[in-house]
Amino acid sequence: MKIMKNLLILSFTPVMLIMTACEDEKTEPLPESATISGTITFSGDLPSTGTVYLSIQNTWYPVDAPYATTTISESDVTANVYAYSFTEVAFGTYASISVSWEDPDDTNPATNQHIIGVYGGTAAAYFADADSIIVSEDIYELTGLDFGADFGLVQP
């Protein structure tokens, strides 16, 4: 009987070890992309023609296509403030977030976008002082990236 008891204990020991080792740990999965959000406060009058764009720029001053862009219509702006959010942003470093107005009378893509606001940048410095944005697995939710944009800088 003692042999049976020992065999039974020995046969249950590996099962107990396996069951204990397979506990589910409650860890959060690593993020696969980032979210960037904030508000833009507009000043001046929105031109009656043309399109206003909000863009995440790969380079600054922009010389190539932006990483991401969206249009801003007058109906999207409440009390001169536009709340924005870019989701599923790939991890990396971006040169700036900018607001521009596209002049419909200028068909040259090298000159038809007029910058009216940049995150961290000032018009006095021609927006050359824009702040870059870094997103990663550790920094994947950037909020409060607020800045201003001035329609007085465009001359339709």
PDB file of N, CA and C in Angstrom, residues 24-84:
ATOM      1  N   ASP A  24      -1.889  32.367 -15.587  1.00  0.00           N
ATOM      2  CA  ASP A  24      -1.963  33.527 -16.472  1.00  0.00           C
ATOM      3  C   ASP A  24      -1.487  34.762 -15.720  1.00  0.00           C
ATOM      4  N   GLU A  25      -0.513  35.440 -16.321  1.00  0.00           N
ATOM      5  CA  GLU A  25      -0.081  36.707 -15.750  1.00  0.00           C
ATOM      6  C   GLU A  25      -0.920  37.795 -16.389  1.00  0.00           C
ATOM      7  N   LYS A  26      -1.312  38.750 -15.622  1.00  0.00           N
ATOM      8  CA  LYS A  26      -2.161  39.816 -16.121  1.00  0.00           C
ATOM      9  C   LYS A  26      -1.301  41.013 -16.524  1.00  0.00           C
ATOM     10  N   THR A  27      -0.605  40.872 -17.654  1.00  0.00           N
ATOM     11  CA  THR A  27       0.194  41.971 -18.167  1.00  0.00           C
ATOM     12  C   THR A  27      -0.515  42.584 -19.357  1.00  0.00           C
ATOM     13  N   GLU A  28      -0.359  43.878 -19.497  1.00  0.00           N
ATOM     14  CA  GLU A  28      -0.955  44.559 -20.633  1.00  0.00           C
ATOM     15  C   GLU A  28      -0.113  44.311 -21.870  1.00  0.00           C
ATOM     16  N   PRO A  29      -0.758  44.105 -22.999  1.00  0.00           N
ATOM     17  CA  PRO A  29       0.014  43.905 -24.227  1.00  0.00           C
ATOM     18  C   PRO A  29       0.725  45.216 -24.609  1.00  0.00           C
ATOM     19  N   LEU A  30       1.870  45.080 -25.257  1.00  0.00           N
ATOM     20  CA  LEU A  30       2.601  46.264 -25.694  1.00  0.00           C
ATOM     21  C   LEU A  30       1.816  46.983 -26.782  1.00  0.00           C
ATOM     22  N   PRO A  31       1.803  48.314 -26.755  1.00  0.00           N
ATOM     23  CA  PRO A  31       1.084  49.052 -27.800  1.00  0.00           C
ATOM     24  C   PRO A  31       1.774  48.863 -29.152  1.00  0.00           C
ATOM     25  N   GLU A  32       0.987  48.906 -30.202  1.00  0.00           N
ATOM     26  CA  GLU A  32       1.525  48.745 -31.551  1.00  0.00           C
ATOM     27  C   GLU A  32       1.609  50.068 -32.294  1.00  0.00           C
ATOM     28  N   SER A  33       0.943  51.090 -31.772  1.00  0.00           N
ATOM     29  CA  SER A  33       0.967  52.407 -32.396  1.00  0.00           C
ATOM     30  C   SER A  33       0.656  53.453 -31.330  1.00  0.00           C
ATOM     31  N   ALA A  34       0.714  54.707 -31.745  1.00  0.00           N
ATOM     32  CA  ALA A  34       0.537  55.808 -30.801  1.00  0.00           C
ATOM     33  C   ALA A  34      -0.681  56.659 -31.160  1.00  0.00           C
ATOM     34  N   THR A  35      -1.084  57.486 -30.205  1.00  0.00           N
ATOM     35  CA  THR A  35      -2.130  58.482 -30.409  1.00  0.00           C
ATOM     36  C   THR A  35      -1.552  59.841 -30.043  1.00  0.00           C
ATOM     37  N   ILE A  36      -1.783  60.802 -30.909  1.00  0.00           N
ATOM     38  CA  ILE A  36      -1.323  62.181 -30.685  1.00  0.00           C
ATOM     39  C   ILE A  36      -2.549  63.082 -30.734  1.00  0.00           C
ATOM     40  N   SER A  37      -2.744  63.900 -29.685  1.00  0.00           N
ATOM     41  CA  SER A  37      -3.933  64.752 -29.666  1.00  0.00           C
ATOM     42  C   SER A  37      -3.656  66.081 -28.984  1.00  0.00           C
ATOM     43  N   GLY A  38      -4.534  67.023 -29.248  1.00  0.00           N
ATOM     44  CA  GLY A  38      -4.426  68.351 -28.660  1.00  0.00           C
ATOM     45  C   GLY A  38      -5.496  69.259 -29.240  1.00  0.00           C
ATOM     46  N   THR A  39      -5.306  70.558 -29.061  1.00  0.00           N
ATOM     47  CA  THR A  39      -6.235  71.534 -29.618  1.00  0.00           C
ATOM     48  C   THR A  39      -5.467  72.609 -30.374  1.00  0.00           C
ATOM     49  N   ILE A  40      -6.139  73.183 -31.340  1.00  0.00           N
ATOM     50  CA  ILE A  40      -5.596  74.304 -32.097  1.00  0.00           C
ATOM     51  C   ILE A  40      -6.543  75.469 -31.873  1.00  0.00           C
ATOM     52  N   THR A  41      -6.002  76.599 -31.444  1.00  0.00           N
ATOM     53  CA  THR A  41      -6.794  77.799 -31.266  1.00  0.00           C
ATOM     54  C   THR A  41      -6.528  78.725 -32.448  1.00  0.00           C
ATOM     55  N   PHE A  42      -7.578  79.014 -33.199  1.00  0.00           N
ATOM     56  CA  PHE A  42      -7.449  79.846 -34.397  1.00  0.00           C
ATOM     57  C   PHE A  42      -7.706  81.309 -34.073  1.00  0.00           C
ATOM     58  N   SER A  43      -6.976  82.167 -34.766  1.00  0.00           N
ATOM     59  CA  SER A  43      -7.245  83.599 -34.720  1.00  0.00           C
ATOM     60  C   SER A  43      -7.355  84.088 -36.156  1.00  0.00           C
ATOM     61  N   GLY A  44      -8.036  85.191 -36.341  1.00  0.00           N
ATOM     62  CA  GLY A  44      -8.262  85.710 -37.687  1.00  0.00           C
ATOM     63  C   GLY A  44      -9.452  85.032 -38.337  1.00  0.00           C
ATOM     64  N   ASP A  45      -9.777  85.499 -39.528  1.00  0.00           N
ATOM     65  CA  ASP A  45     -10.940  84.984 -40.249  1.00  0.00           C
ATOM     66  C   ASP A  45     -10.537  83.892 -41.233  1.00  0.00           C
ATOM     67  N   LEU A  46     -11.295  82.812 -41.215  1.00  0.00           N
ATOM     68  CA  LEU A  46     -11.079  81.718 -42.154  1.00  0.00           C
ATOM     69  C   LEU A  46     -11.344  82.236 -43.564  1.00  0.00           C
ATOM     70  N   PRO A  47     -10.400  82.073 -44.493  1.00  0.00           N
ATOM     71  CA  PRO A  47     -10.643  82.500 -45.869  1.00  0.00           C
ATOM     72  C   PRO A  47     -11.871  81.795 -46.448  1.00  0.00           C
ATOM     73  N   SER A  48     -12.576  82.481 -47.334  1.00  0.00           N
ATOM     74  CA  SER A  48     -13.803  81.915 -47.904  1.00  0.00           C
ATOM     75  C   SER A  48     -13.519  80.802 -48.908  1.00  0.00           C
ATOM     76  N   THR A  49     -12.285  80.731 -49.405  1.00  0.00           N
ATOM     77  CA  THR A  49     -11.908  79.670 -50.337  1.00  0.00           C
ATOM     78  C   THR A  49     -10.653  78.976 -49.824  1.00  0.00           C
ATOM     79  N   GLY A  50     -10.363  77.856 -50.421  1.00  0.00           N
ATOM     80  CA  GLY A  50      -9.165  77.107 -50.027  1.00  0.00           C
ATOM     81  C   GLY A  50      -9.464  76.072 -48.966  1.00  0.00           C
ATOM     82  N   THR A  51      -8.474  75.243 -48.685  1.00  0.00           N
ATOM     83  CA  THR A  51      -8.616  74.145 -47.736  1.00  0.00           C
ATOM     84  C   THR A  51      -7.595  74.303 -46.614  1.00  0.00           C
ATOM     85  N   VAL A  52      -8.028  74.017 -45.401  1.00  0.00           N
ATOM     86  CA  VAL A  52      -7.150  74.056 -44.234  1.00  0.00           C
ATOM     87  C   VAL A  52      -6.769  72.618 -43.894  1.00  0.00           C
ATOM     88  N   TYR A  53      -5.468  72.390 -43.728  1.00  0.00           N
ATOM     89  CA  TYR A  53      -4.950  71.049 -43.432  1.00  0.00           C
ATOM     90  C   TYR A  53      -4.235  71.023 -42.089  1.00  0.00           C
ATOM     91  N   LEU A  54      -4.377  69.911 -41.393  1.00  0.00           N
ATOM     92  CA  LEU A  54      -3.591  69.607 -40.196  1.00  0.00           C
ATOM     93  C   LEU A  54      -2.746  68.399 -40.559  1.00  0.00           C
ATOM     94  N   SER A  55      -1.429  68.495 -40.355  1.00  0.00           N
ATOM     95  CA  SER A  55      -0.527  67.437 -40.807  1.00  0.00           C
ATOM     96  C   SER A  55       0.538  67.101 -39.780  1.00  0.00           C
ATOM     97  N   ILE A  56       0.905  65.835 -39.746  1.00  0.00           N
ATOM     98  CA  ILE A  56       2.112  65.400 -39.039  1.00  0.00           C
ATOM     99  C   ILE A  56       3.201  65.341 -40.109  1.00  0.00           C
ATOM    100  N   GLN A  57       4.260  66.113 -39.892  1.00  0.00           N
ATOM    101  CA  GLN A  57       5.310  66.241 -40.901  1.00  0.00           C
ATOM    102  C   GLN A  57       6.501  65.336 -40.587  1.00  0.00           C
ATOM    103  N   ASN A  58       7.017  64.686 -41.634  1.00  0.00           N
ATOM    104  CA  ASN A  58       8.231  63.880 -41.499  1.00  0.00           C
ATOM    105  C   ASN A  58       9.473  64.760 -41.412  1.00  0.00           C
ATOM    106  N   THR A  59       9.463  65.846 -42.150  1.00  0.00           N
ATOM    107  CA  THR A  59      10.593  66.780 -42.181  1.00  0.00           C
ATOM    108  C   THR A  59      10.075  68.181 -41.933  1.00  0.00           C
ATOM    109  N   TRP A  60      10.976  69.016 -41.462  1.00  0.00           N
ATOM    110  CA  TRP A  60      10.594  70.417 -41.258  1.00  0.00           C
ATOM    111  C   TRP A  60      11.735  71.285 -41.734  1.00  0.00           C
ATOM    112  N   TYR A  61      11.471  72.180 -42.471  1.00  0.00           N
ATOM    113  CA  TYR A  61      10.327  72.727 -43.166  1.00  0.00           C
ATOM    114  C   TYR A  61       9.856  71.713 -44.195  1.00  0.00           C
ATOM    115  N   PRO A  62       8.529  71.549 -44.392  1.00  0.00           N
ATOM    116  CA  PRO A  62       8.045  70.449 -45.226  1.00  0.00           C
ATOM    117  C   PRO A  62       8.505  70.553 -46.687  1.00  0.00           C
ATOM    118  N   VAL A  63       9.182  69.508 -47.113  1.00  0.00           N
ATOM    119  CA  VAL A  63       9.622  69.435 -48.509  1.00  0.00           C
ATOM    120  C   VAL A  63       9.101  68.156 -49.173  1.00  0.00           C
ATOM    121  N   ASP A  64       8.420  67.340 -48.420  1.00  0.00           N
ATOM    122  CA  ASP A  64       7.849  66.119 -48.970  1.00  0.00           C
ATOM    123  C   ASP A  64       6.450  65.924 -48.391  1.00  0.00           C
ATOM    124  N   ALA A  65       5.809  64.847 -48.781  1.00  0.00           N
ATOM    125  CA  ALA A  65       4.457  64.565 -48.300  1.00  0.00           C
ATOM    126  C   ALA A  65       4.470  64.344 -46.795  1.00  0.00           C
ATOM    127  N   PRO A  66       3.425  64.782 -46.100  1.00  0.00           N
ATOM    128  CA  PRO A  66       3.356  64.559 -44.658  1.00  0.00           C
ATOM    129  C   PRO A  66       3.111  63.092 -44.327  1.00  0.00           C
ATOM    130  N   TYR A  67       3.427  62.722 -43.084  1.00  0.00           N
ATOM    131  CA  TYR A  67       3.139  61.358 -42.618  1.00  0.00           C
ATOM    132  C   TYR A  67       1.629  61.127 -42.590  1.00  0.00           C
ATOM    133  N   ALA A  68       0.890  62.092 -42.040  1.00  0.00           N
ATOM    134  CA  ALA A  68      -0.568  61.993 -41.946  1.00  0.00           C
ATOM    135  C   ALA A  68      -1.153  63.387 -42.085  1.00  0.00           C
ATOM    136  N   THR A  69      -2.345  63.448 -42.628  1.00  0.00           N
ATOM    137  CA  THR A  69      -2.993  64.741 -42.793  1.00  0.00           C
ATOM    138  C   THR A  69      -4.500  64.584 -42.712  1.00  0.00           C
ATOM    139  N   THR A  70      -5.163  65.653 -42.324  1.00  0.00           N
ATOM    140  CA  THR A  70      -6.618  65.696 -42.293  1.00  0.00           C
ATOM    141  C   THR A  70      -7.044  67.120 -42.623  1.00  0.00           C
ATOM    142  N   THR A  71      -8.234  67.267 -43.130  1.00  0.00           N
ATOM    143  CA  THR A  71      -8.739  68.608 -43.427  1.00  0.00           C
ATOM    144  C   THR A  71      -9.553  69.114 -42.243  1.00  0.00           C
ATOM    145  N   ILE A  72      -9.553  70.419 -42.109  1.00  0.00           N
ATOM    146  CA  ILE A  72     -10.338  71.074 -41.057  1.00  0.00           C
ATOM    147  C   ILE A  72     -11.343  71.977 -41.745  1.00  0.00           C
ATOM    148  N   SER A  73     -12.618  71.720 -41.512  1.00  0.00           N
ATOM    149  CA  SER A  73     -13.659  72.580 -42.079  1.00  0.00           C
ATOM    150  C   SER A  73     -14.143  73.559 -41.012  1.00  0.00           C
ATOM    151  N   GLU A  74     -14.789  74.582 -41.459  1.00  0.00           N
ATOM    152  CA  GLU A  74     -15.287  75.601 -40.537  1.00  0.00           C
ATOM    153  C   GLU A  74     -16.237  75.003 -39.509  1.00  0.00           C
ATOM    154  N   SER A  75     -17.003  73.995 -39.912  1.00  0.00           N
ATOM    155  CA  SER A  75     -17.954  73.363 -38.985  1.00  0.00           C
ATOM    156  C   SER A  75     -17.258  72.531 -37.906  1.00  0.00           C
ATOM    157  N   ASP A  76     -15.964  72.189 -38.108  1.00  0.00           N
ATOM    158  CA  ASP A  76     -15.206  71.426 -37.113  1.00  0.00           C
ATOM    159  C   ASP A  76     -14.685  72.307 -35.977  1.00  0.00           C
ATOM    160  N   VAL A  77     -14.735  73.625 -36.171  1.00  0.00           N
ATOM    161  CA  VAL A  77     -14.153  74.575 -35.226  1.00  0.00           C
ATOM    162  C   VAL A  77     -15.263  75.151 -34.354  1.00  0.00           C
ATOM    163  N   THR A  78     -15.085  75.047 -33.038  1.00  0.00           N
ATOM    164  CA  THR A  78     -16.050  75.585 -32.091  1.00  0.00           C
ATOM    165  C   THR A  78     -15.372  76.633 -31.226  1.00  0.00           C
ATOM    166  N   ALA A  79     -15.917  77.844 -31.223  1.00  0.00           N
ATOM    167  CA  ALA A  79     -15.348  78.956 -30.447  1.00  0.00           C
ATOM    168  C   ALA A  79     -13.858  79.122 -30.751  1.00  0.00           C
ATOM    169  N   ASN A  80     -13.517  79.049 -32.035  1.00  0.00           N
ATOM    170  CA  ASN A  80     -12.138  79.208 -32.538  1.00  0.00           C
ATOM    171  C   ASN A  80     -11.185  78.098 -32.099  1.00  0.00           C
ATOM    172  N   VAL A  81     -11.704  76.979 -31.616  1.00  0.00           N
ATOM    173  CA  VAL A  81     -10.858  75.868 -31.159  1.00  0.00           C
ATOM    174  C   VAL A  81     -11.222  74.606 -31.930  1.00  0.00           C
ATOM    175  N   TYR A  82     -10.189  73.907 -32.357  1.00  0.00           N
ATOM    176  CA  TYR A  82     -10.359  72.625 -33.044  1.00  0.00           C
ATOM    177  C   TYR A  82      -9.620  71.558 -32.237  1.00  0.00           C
ATOM    178  N   ALA A  83     -10.332  70.519 -31.835  1.00  0.00           N
ATOM    179  CA  ALA A  83      -9.724  69.397 -31.106  1.00  0.00           C
ATOM    180  C   ALA A  83      -9.341  68.330 -32.121  1.00  0.00           C
ATOM    181  N   TYR A  84      -8.072  67.912 -32.078  1.00  0.00           N
ATOM    182  CA  TYR A  84      -7.605  66.921 -33.047  1.00  0.00           C
ATOM    183  C   TYR A  84      -7.072  65.681 -32.353  1.00  0.00           C
TER     184      TYR A  84
END
